[in-house]
PDB file of C-alpha atoms in Angstrom:
ATOM      1  CA  GLN A 157     -10.894 158.657 179.864  1.00  0.00           C
ATOM      2  CA  ALA A 158      -9.773 161.650 182.450  1.00  0.00           C
ATOM      3  CA  ALA A 159      -8.704 160.847 185.631  1.00  0.00           C
ATOM      4  CA  PRO A 160     -11.114 161.147 188.096  1.00  0.00           C
ATOM      5  CA  PRO A 161     -11.446 164.828 190.836  1.00  0.00           C
ATOM      6  CA  GLN A 162     -10.402 162.745 193.429  1.00  0.00           C
ATOM      7  CA  ALA A 163      -6.729 162.230 192.104  1.00  0.00           C
ATOM      8  CA  ALA A 164      -6.551 165.600 190.950  1.00  0.00           C
ATOM      9  CA  ALA A 165      -7.116 167.072 194.006  1.00  0.00           C
ATOM     10  CA  ARG A 166      -4.052 164.387 195.470  1.00  0.00           C
ATOM     11  CA  GLY A 167      -2.428 166.195 193.431  1.00  0.00           C
ATOM     12  CA  MET A 168      -1.111 162.643 191.214  1.00  0.00           C
ATOM     13  CA  PRO A 169      -1.453 163.895 187.385  1.00  0.00           C
ATOM     14  CA  PRO A 170      -3.942 163.784 185.038  1.00  0.00           C
ATOM     15  CA  GLN A 171      -3.698 160.957 182.411  1.00  0.00           C
ATOM     16  CA  ALA A 172      -3.571 162.479 178.733  1.00  0.00           C
ATOM     17  CA  VAL A 173      -6.755 162.637 176.932  1.00  0.00           C
ATOM     18  CA  PRO A 174      -7.463 162.870 173.631  1.00  0.00           C
ATOM     19  CA  PRO A 175      -8.640 166.539 172.082  1.00  0.00           C
ATOM     20  CA  GLY A 176     -11.557 164.831 170.690  1.00  0.00           C
ATOM     21  CA  VAL A 177     -12.543 162.794 174.168  1.00  0.00           C
ATOM     22  CA  PRO A 178     -15.401 164.650 175.661  1.00  0.00           C
ATOM     23  CA  LEU A 179     -13.806 165.893 179.352  1.00  0.00           C
ATOM     24  CA  LEU A 180     -16.425 163.883 181.397  1.00  0.00           C
ATOM     25  CA  THR A 181     -18.879 161.063 179.823  1.00  0.00           C
ATOM     26  CA  GLU A 182     -21.616 161.833 182.743  1.00  0.00           C
ATOM     27  CA  GLU A 183     -22.746 164.342 184.778  1.00  0.00           C
ATOM     28  CA  LYS A 184     -20.949 165.147 188.217  1.00  0.00           C
ATOM     29  CA  MET A 185     -23.081 166.768 191.062  1.00  0.00           C
ATOM     30  CA  PHE A 186     -21.139 169.575 194.115  1.00  0.00           C
ATOM     31  CA  ARG A 187     -23.138 170.024 197.069  1.00  0.00           C
ATOM     32  CA  LEU A 188     -22.640 170.339 200.734  1.00  0.00           C
ATOM     33  CA  PRO A 189     -24.416 167.471 202.553  1.00  0.00           C
ATOM     34  CA  GLY A 190     -25.808 169.602 205.453  1.00  0.00           C
ATOM     35  CA  ALA A 191     -27.942 171.494 203.154  1.00  0.00           C
ATOM     36  CA  VAL A 192     -29.983 168.393 201.875  1.00  0.00           C
ATOM     37  CA  VAL A 193     -30.068 167.215 205.671  1.00  0.00           C
ATOM     38  CA  ALA A 194     -31.723 170.281 206.727  1.00  0.00           C
ATOM     39  CA  TRP A 195     -34.560 169.851 204.079  1.00  0.00           C
ATOM     40  CA  TRP A 196     -35.325 166.504 204.632  1.00  0.00           C
ATOM     41  CA  ALA A 197     -35.189 167.334 208.318  1.00  0.00           C
ATOM     42  CA  TRP A 198     -38.181 170.484 207.748  1.00  0.00           C
ATOM     43  CA  VAL A 199     -39.847 168.514 205.701  1.00  0.00           C
ATOM     44  CA  ILE A 200     -40.971 165.952 207.727  1.00  0.00           C
ATOM     45  CA  PHE A 201     -41.527 168.711 210.287  1.00  0.00           C
ATOM     46  CA  ALA A 202     -43.485 170.752 208.125  1.00  0.00           C
ATOM     47  CA  VAL A 203     -45.780 167.180 206.953  1.00  0.00           C
ATOM     48  CA  ALA A 204     -46.085 166.474 211.204  1.00  0.00           C
ATOM     49  CA  CYS A 205     -47.169 170.338 211.422  1.00  0.00           C
ATOM     50  CA  LEU A 206     -49.782 170.233 208.421  1.00  0.00           C
ATOM     51  CA  ALA A 207     -50.672 166.626 209.409  1.00  0.00           C
ATOM     52  CA  ASP A 208     -51.621 168.610 213.116  1.00  0.00           C
ATOM     53  CA  VAL A 209     -53.185 171.056 211.661  1.00  0.00           C
ATOM     54  CA  ALA A 210     -55.603 169.352 208.808  1.00  0.00           C
ATOM     55  CA  VAL A 211     -56.854 167.206 212.241  1.00  0.00           C
ATOM     56  CA  THR A 212     -57.076 169.422 214.758  1.00  0.00           C
ATOM     57  CA  GLY A 213     -57.177 173.328 213.529  1.00  0.00           C
ATOM     58  CA  ARG A 214     -60.884 174.882 212.795  1.00  0.00           C
ATOM     59  CA  ASN A 215     -60.312 178.247 212.825  1.00  0.00           C
ATOM     60  CA  HIS A 216     -58.852 180.764 210.838  1.00  0.00           C
ATOM     61  CA  THR A 217     -55.187 180.433 212.790  1.00  0.00           C
ATOM     62  CA  ALA A 218     -55.029 177.320 211.433  1.00  0.00           C
ATOM     63  CA  VAL A 219     -55.091 178.591 207.898  1.00  0.00           C
ATOM     64  CA  GLU A 220     -52.433 181.104 208.733  1.00  0.00           C
ATOM     65  CA  ILE A 221     -50.229 178.244 209.855  1.00  0.00           C
ATOM     66  CA  ALA A 222     -50.552 176.066 207.287  1.00  0.00           C
ATOM     67  CA  ALA A 223     -49.777 178.883 204.535  1.00  0.00           C
ATOM     68  CA  ALA A 224     -46.988 179.836 206.260  1.00  0.00           C
ATOM     69  CA  LEU A 225     -45.385 176.403 206.196  1.00  0.00           C
ATOM     70  CA  VAL A 226     -45.882 176.068 202.754  1.00  0.00           C
ATOM     71  CA  LEU A 227     -43.879 179.341 202.213  1.00  0.00           C
ATOM     72  CA  VAL A 228     -40.905 178.199 204.432  1.00  0.00           C
ATOM     73  CA  THR A 229     -40.761 175.159 202.887  1.00  0.00           C
ATOM     74  CA  GLY A 230     -40.603 176.837 199.284  1.00  0.00           C
ATOM     75  CA  LEU A 231     -38.165 179.104 200.879  1.00  0.00           C
ATOM     76  CA  LEU A 232     -35.939 176.269 201.747  1.00  0.00           C
ATOM     77  CA  TYR A 233     -36.556 174.512 198.515  1.00  0.00           C
ATOM     78  CA  ALA A 234     -34.982 177.061 196.731  1.00  0.00           C
ATOM     79  CA  CYS A 235     -32.162 178.234 199.227  1.00  0.00           C
ATOM     80  CA  ALA A 236     -31.238 174.857 200.394  1.00  0.00           C
ATOM     81  CA  LEU A 237     -32.076 171.621 198.457  1.00  0.00           C
ATOM     82  CA  ARG A 238     -32.218 172.941 194.511  1.00  0.00           C
ATOM     83  CA  PRO A 239     -28.804 174.958 194.698  1.00  0.00           C
ATOM     84  CA  ARG A 240     -25.718 172.904 193.487  1.00  0.00           C
ATOM     85  CA  VAL A 241     -22.843 172.623 190.723  1.00  0.00           C
ATOM     86  CA  ILE A 242     -23.044 170.842 188.018  1.00  0.00           C
ATOM     87  CA  ALA A 243     -20.233 169.462 185.732  1.00  0.00           C
ATOM     88  CA  ASP A 244     -20.515 167.631 182.444  1.00  0.00           C
ATOM     89  CA  SER A 245     -18.671 167.549 178.913  1.00  0.00           C
ATOM     90  CA  SER A 246     -19.837 170.886 177.844  1.00  0.00           C
ATOM     91  CA  GLY A 247     -19.205 173.252 181.112  1.00  0.00           C
ATOM     92  CA  ILE A 248     -19.985 174.315 184.253  1.00  0.00           C
ATOM     93  CA  THR A 249     -23.444 175.116 185.441  1.00  0.00           C
ATOM     94  CA  VAL A 250     -23.399 176.913 188.857  1.00  0.00           C
ATOM     95  CA  MET A 251     -27.327 176.599 190.053  1.00  0.00           C
ATOM     96  CA  ASN A 252     -28.098 179.631 192.428  1.00  0.00           C
ATOM     97  CA  PRO A 253     -31.274 179.429 193.976  1.00  0.00           C
ATOM     98  CA  LEU A 254     -33.673 181.442 191.639  1.00  0.00           C
ATOM     99  CA  ARG A 255     -30.697 182.071 188.550  1.00  0.00           C
ATOM    100  CA  ASP A 256     -28.163 179.538 186.784  1.00  0.00           C
ATOM    101  CA  HIS A 257     -25.182 180.232 184.966  1.00  0.00           C
ATOM    102  CA  LYS A 258     -24.288 177.667 182.273  1.00  0.00           C
ATOM    103  CA  ILE A 259     -19.983 178.314 181.634  1.00  0.00           C
ATOM    104  CA  PRO A 260     -18.536 176.863 178.901  1.00  0.00           C
ATOM    105  CA  TRP A 261     -15.189 175.062 180.145  1.00  0.00           C
ATOM    106  CA  GLY A 262     -13.236 177.182 177.649  1.00  0.00           C
ATOM    107  CA  SER A 263     -14.663 180.355 179.005  1.00  0.00           C
ATOM    108  CA  VAL A 264     -13.710 179.546 183.024  1.00  0.00           C
ATOM    109  CA  SER A 265     -10.371 180.567 183.624  1.00  0.00           C
ATOM    110  CA  ALA A 266     -10.208 179.206 187.205  1.00  0.00           C
ATOM    111  CA  VAL A 267     -12.028 178.090 190.352  1.00  0.00           C
ATOM    112  CA  ASP A 268     -11.434 178.704 193.907  1.00  0.00           C
ATOM    113  CA  LEU A 269     -12.745 179.748 197.061  1.00  0.00           C
ATOM    114  CA  LYS A 270     -13.616 182.420 199.462  1.00  0.00           C
ATOM    115  CA  GLU A 271     -16.462 182.762 201.281  1.00  0.00           C
ATOM    116  CA  SER A 272     -17.629 180.802 198.658  1.00  0.00           C
ATOM    117  CA  VAL A 273     -16.985 178.646 195.688  1.00  0.00           C
ATOM    118  CA  GLN A 274     -16.029 181.416 192.596  1.00  0.00           C
ATOM    119  CA  VAL A 275     -15.615 180.790 189.025  1.00  0.00           C
ATOM    120  CA  HIS A 276     -14.146 182.765 187.258  1.00  0.00           C
ATOM    121  CA  CYS A 277     -15.136 183.489 183.779  1.00  0.00           C
ATOM    122  CA  VAL A 278     -13.144 184.509 180.735  1.00  0.00           C
ATOM    123  CA  LYS A 279     -13.435 188.296 180.137  1.00  0.00           C
ATOM    124  CA  GLU A 280     -16.127 188.793 177.387  1.00  0.00           C
ATOM    125  CA  PRO A 281     -15.952 191.261 174.177  1.00  0.00           C
ATOM    126  CA  GLY A 282     -16.940 194.887 175.739  1.00  0.00           C
ATOM    127  CA  ALA A 283     -16.654 193.524 179.238  1.00  0.00           C
ATOM    128  CA  LYS A 284     -14.598 195.711 181.115  1.00  0.00           C
ATOM    129  CA  ARG A 285     -13.364 192.276 183.821  1.00  0.00           C
ATOM    130  CA  GLY A 286     -13.999 189.162 183.658  1.00  0.00           C
ATOM    131  CA  LYS A 287     -17.149 187.256 185.511  1.00  0.00           C
ATOM    132  CA  ILE A 288     -16.805 185.565 188.890  1.00  0.00           C
ATOM    133  CA  VAL A 289     -19.962 183.546 189.638  1.00  0.00           C
ATOM    134  CA  HIS A 290     -20.553 182.469 193.550  1.00  0.00           C
ATOM    135  CA  SER A 291     -21.987 179.297 194.145  1.00  0.00           C
ATOM    136  CA  TRP A 292     -24.888 179.697 197.033  1.00  0.00           C
ATOM    137  CA  ALA A 293     -24.240 175.529 197.604  1.00  0.00           C
ATOM    138  CA  LEU A 294     -20.472 175.317 197.686  1.00  0.00           C
ATOM    139  CA  TYR A 295     -19.196 177.789 200.922  1.00  0.00           C
ATOM    140  CA  ALA A 296     -16.989 177.522 203.833  1.00  0.00           C
ATOM    141  CA  GLN A 297     -17.297 178.872 207.234  1.00  0.00           C
ATOM    142  CA  ARG A 298     -14.475 181.648 208.105  1.00  0.00           C
ATOM    143  CA  ARG A 299     -12.503 179.434 211.110  1.00  0.00           C
ATOM    144  CA  ASN A 300     -12.737 176.482 208.560  1.00  0.00           C
ATOM    145  CA  ARG A 301     -10.837 178.239 205.798  1.00  0.00           C
ATOM    146  CA  LEU A 302      -8.240 180.216 208.186  1.00  0.00           C
ATOM    147  CA  ARG A 303      -7.869 176.790 209.887  1.00  0.00           C
ATOM    148  CA  ALA A 304      -6.927 175.204 205.897  1.00  0.00           C
ATOM    149  CA  GLU A 305      -4.922 177.815 205.275  1.00  0.00           C
ATOM    150  CA  LEU A 306      -2.757 177.398 208.418  1.00  0.00           C
ATOM    151  CA  ILE A 307      -2.472 173.715 208.102  1.00  0.00           C
ATOM    152  CA  SER A 308      -1.116 174.642 204.515  1.00  0.00           C
ATOM    153  CA  GLN A 309       1.200 177.097 205.875  1.00  0.00           C
ATOM    154  CA  GLY A 310       2.458 174.922 208.629  1.00  0.00           C
ATOM    155  CA  ASP A 311       2.850 171.856 205.690  1.00  0.00           C
ATOM    156  CA  ARG A 312       4.642 173.940 203.717  1.00  0.00           C
ATOM    157  CA  ARG A 313       7.322 174.602 206.473  1.00  0.00           C
ATOM    158  CA  ARG A 314       7.901 171.304 207.927  1.00  0.00           C
ATOM    159  CA  VAL A 315       8.080 169.319 204.972  1.00  0.00           C
ATOM    160  CA  PRO A 316      11.326 170.317 202.888  1.00  0.00           C
ATOM    161  CA  ARG A 317      11.023 170.682 199.298  1.00  0.00           C
ATOM    162  CA  THR A 318      13.197 167.839 198.511  1.00  0.00           C
ATOM    163  CA  SER A 319      11.200 165.264 200.257  1.00  0.00           C
ATOM    164  CA  LEU A 320       9.866 162.675 197.714  1.00  0.00           C
ATOM    165  CA  GLY A 321       7.525 159.768 197.742  1.00  0.00           C
ATOM    166  CA  ALA A 322       5.168 157.650 199.765  1.00  0.00           C
ATOM    167  CA  SER A 323       5.552 160.259 202.929  1.00  0.00           C
ATOM    168  CA  GLU A 324       5.413 163.304 200.482  1.00  0.00           C
ATOM    169  CA  ARG A 325       2.435 161.577 199.890  1.00  0.00           C
ATOM    170  CA  ALA A 326       0.794 160.571 202.685  1.00  0.00           C
ATOM    171  CA  THR A 327       1.661 164.244 203.727  1.00  0.00           C
ATOM    172  CA  GLU A 328      -0.327 166.183 200.707  1.00  0.00           C
ATOM    173  CA  ALA A 329      -3.492 163.072 201.598  1.00  0.00           C
ATOM    174  CA  GLU A 330      -3.486 164.083 205.070  1.00  0.00           C
ATOM    175  CA  LYS A 331      -3.865 167.915 203.834  1.00  0.00           C
ATOM    176  CA  ILE A 332      -6.474 167.814 201.440  1.00  0.00           C
ATOM    177  CA  SER A 333      -8.503 165.476 204.352  1.00  0.00           C
ATOM    178  CA  ARG A 334      -8.681 168.101 206.564  1.00  0.00           C
ATOM    179  CA  GLN A 335      -9.678 170.771 204.406  1.00  0.00           C
ATOM    180  CA  PRO A 336     -13.039 172.337 204.541  1.00  0.00           C
ATOM    181  CA  ALA A 337     -15.468 169.775 201.990  1.00  0.00           C
ATOM    182  CA  ALA A 338     -16.131 173.092 199.605  1.00  0.00           C
ATOM    183  CA  GLN A 339     -12.065 173.399 199.115  1.00  0.00           C
ATOM    184  CA  ILE A 340     -11.738 170.459 197.521  1.00  0.00           C
ATOM    185  CA  MET A 341     -14.606 170.070 195.420  1.00  0.00           C
ATOM    186  CA  ALA A 342     -13.119 173.952 194.514  1.00  0.00           C
ATOM    187  CA  SER A 343      -9.659 172.115 193.781  1.00  0.00           C
ATOM    188  CA  GLN A 344     -11.435 169.433 191.192  1.00  0.00           C
ATOM    189  CA  LEU A 345     -13.561 171.814 189.193  1.00  0.00           C
ATOM    190  CA  ASP A 346     -10.285 173.677 189.161  1.00  0.00           C
ATOM    191  CA  GLU A 347      -8.571 171.009 187.817  1.00  0.00           C
ATOM    192  CA  LEU A 348     -11.148 169.928 185.251  1.00  0.00           C
ATOM    193  CA  ALA A 349     -11.727 173.286 184.101  1.00  0.00           C
ATOM    194  CA  ARG A 350      -7.756 172.841 183.565  1.00  0.00           C
ATOM    195  CA  ASP A 351      -7.786 170.011 181.734  1.00  0.00           C
ATOM    196  CA  ALA A 352      -9.782 170.968 179.318  1.00  0.00           C
ATOM    197  CA  ARG A 353      -8.062 174.385 178.407  1.00  0.00           C
ATOM    198  CA  ALA A 354      -5.260 171.925 177.959  1.00  0.00           C
ATOM    199  CA  ARG A 355      -7.205 169.822 175.370  1.00  0.00           C
ATOM    200  CA  GLY A 356      -8.609 173.234 173.713  1.00  0.00           C
ATOM    201  CA  ALA A 357     -12.214 172.824 175.227  1.00  0.00           C
ATOM    202  CA  ALA A 358     -13.797 176.148 173.461  1.00  0.00           C
ATOM    203  CA  ALA A 359     -14.801 179.104 174.909  1.00  0.00           C
ATOM    204  CA  GLY A 360     -18.276 180.532 174.948  1.00  0.00           C
ATOM    205  CA  PRO A 361     -20.788 182.955 176.058  1.00  0.00           C
ATOM    206  CA  ARG A 362     -21.836 182.678 180.101  1.00  0.00           C
ATOM    207  CA  VAL A 363     -25.920 181.510 179.754  1.00  0.00           C
ATOM    208  CA  VAL A 364     -27.441 183.403 182.361  1.00  0.00           C
ATOM    209  CA  SER A 365     -31.645 181.965 183.273  1.00  0.00           C
ATOM    210  CA  TRP A 366     -33.913 182.020 186.033  1.00  0.00           C
ATOM    211  CA  ALA A 367     -35.044 179.246 187.715  1.00  0.00           C
ATOM    212  CA  TRP A 368     -38.773 179.976 187.692  1.00  0.00           C
ATOM    213  CA  PRO A 369     -40.270 176.738 189.793  1.00  0.00           C
ATOM    214  CA  ALA A 370     -38.093 177.636 192.268  1.00  0.00           C
ATOM    215  CA  ALA A 371     -39.521 181.225 192.107  1.00  0.00           C
ATOM    216  CA  ALA A 372     -42.931 179.886 191.515  1.00  0.00           C
ATOM    217  CA  ALA A 373     -42.204 178.098 194.580  1.00  0.00           C
ATOM    218  CA  ILE A 374     -41.249 181.098 197.012  1.00  0.00           C
ATOM    219  CA  LEU A 375     -43.916 183.330 195.151  1.00  0.00           C
ATOM    220  CA  ALA A 376     -47.304 181.490 195.376  1.00  0.00           C
ATOM    221  CA  PRO A 377     -47.237 180.893 199.136  1.00  0.00           C
ATOM    222  CA  ALA A 378     -46.276 184.241 200.125  1.00  0.00           C
ATOM    223  CA  ILE A 379     -49.182 185.379 198.058  1.00  0.00           C
ATOM    224  CA  LEU A 380     -51.555 182.903 199.601  1.00  0.00           C
ATOM    225  CA  LEU A 381     -50.163 184.348 202.591  1.00  0.00           C
ATOM    226  CA  VAL A 382     -50.768 187.539 202.282  1.00  0.00           C
ATOM    227  CA  LEU A 383     -54.403 187.217 201.106  1.00  0.00           C
ATOM    228  CA  VAL A 384     -54.999 184.935 203.688  1.00  0.00           C
ATOM    229  CA  ILE A 385     -53.923 187.694 206.249  1.00  0.00           C
ATOM    230  CA  THR A 386     -55.438 190.684 204.661  1.00  0.00           C
ATOM    231  CA  VAL A 387     -58.572 189.008 202.589  1.00  0.00           C
ATOM    232  CA  PHE A 388     -59.785 185.965 203.597  1.00  0.00           C
ATOM    233  CA  ARG A 389     -60.612 187.088 207.191  1.00  0.00           C
TER     234      ARG A 389
END
């Protein structure tokens, strides 16, 4: 069975996995908790506002407010709650607000973090270069990324290359704990991809699909709001 990503992120060597055994027996979801907190905070606020409008609102302005609240809820669903990265036995699925990208493990050349987590795909036939898929869900503020880079550089200067044992593992664990959450998740995904390639995971085309429910959650309230403002007055 494959070593857990947490062990990989700490620098522990993964256990050997026979070629026929799936990389993951169950899917793993990666997303930042702040987006989920923001979604539920908005839901509570929107429900309270809609309840107040339903009780006290008796004019056209109340209908406009209700339609606007539904539109913002649809936007937050698509942009905050829905985005995530899913890893399973077949590959990585990057779910962005309106589009999904399914990449087989054998087609993932690397996973790293810039402004957001990036999944690097191998070059497909006829393409000039490999595609880079950016994750909407996993991102890091510039200040946090610079701090993590400075910490990493400082640790390399302070720790001798010959140091071994518990002290080195403790230093590595401390460095990992001070990294942005998105950086840790990117390292876990990259380790999973390297394990899969080492076991001969087959490459395949990247599959892109539209997220129609998310699009409907935005378009339907937007059309309703336009109609309420311009037609049903």
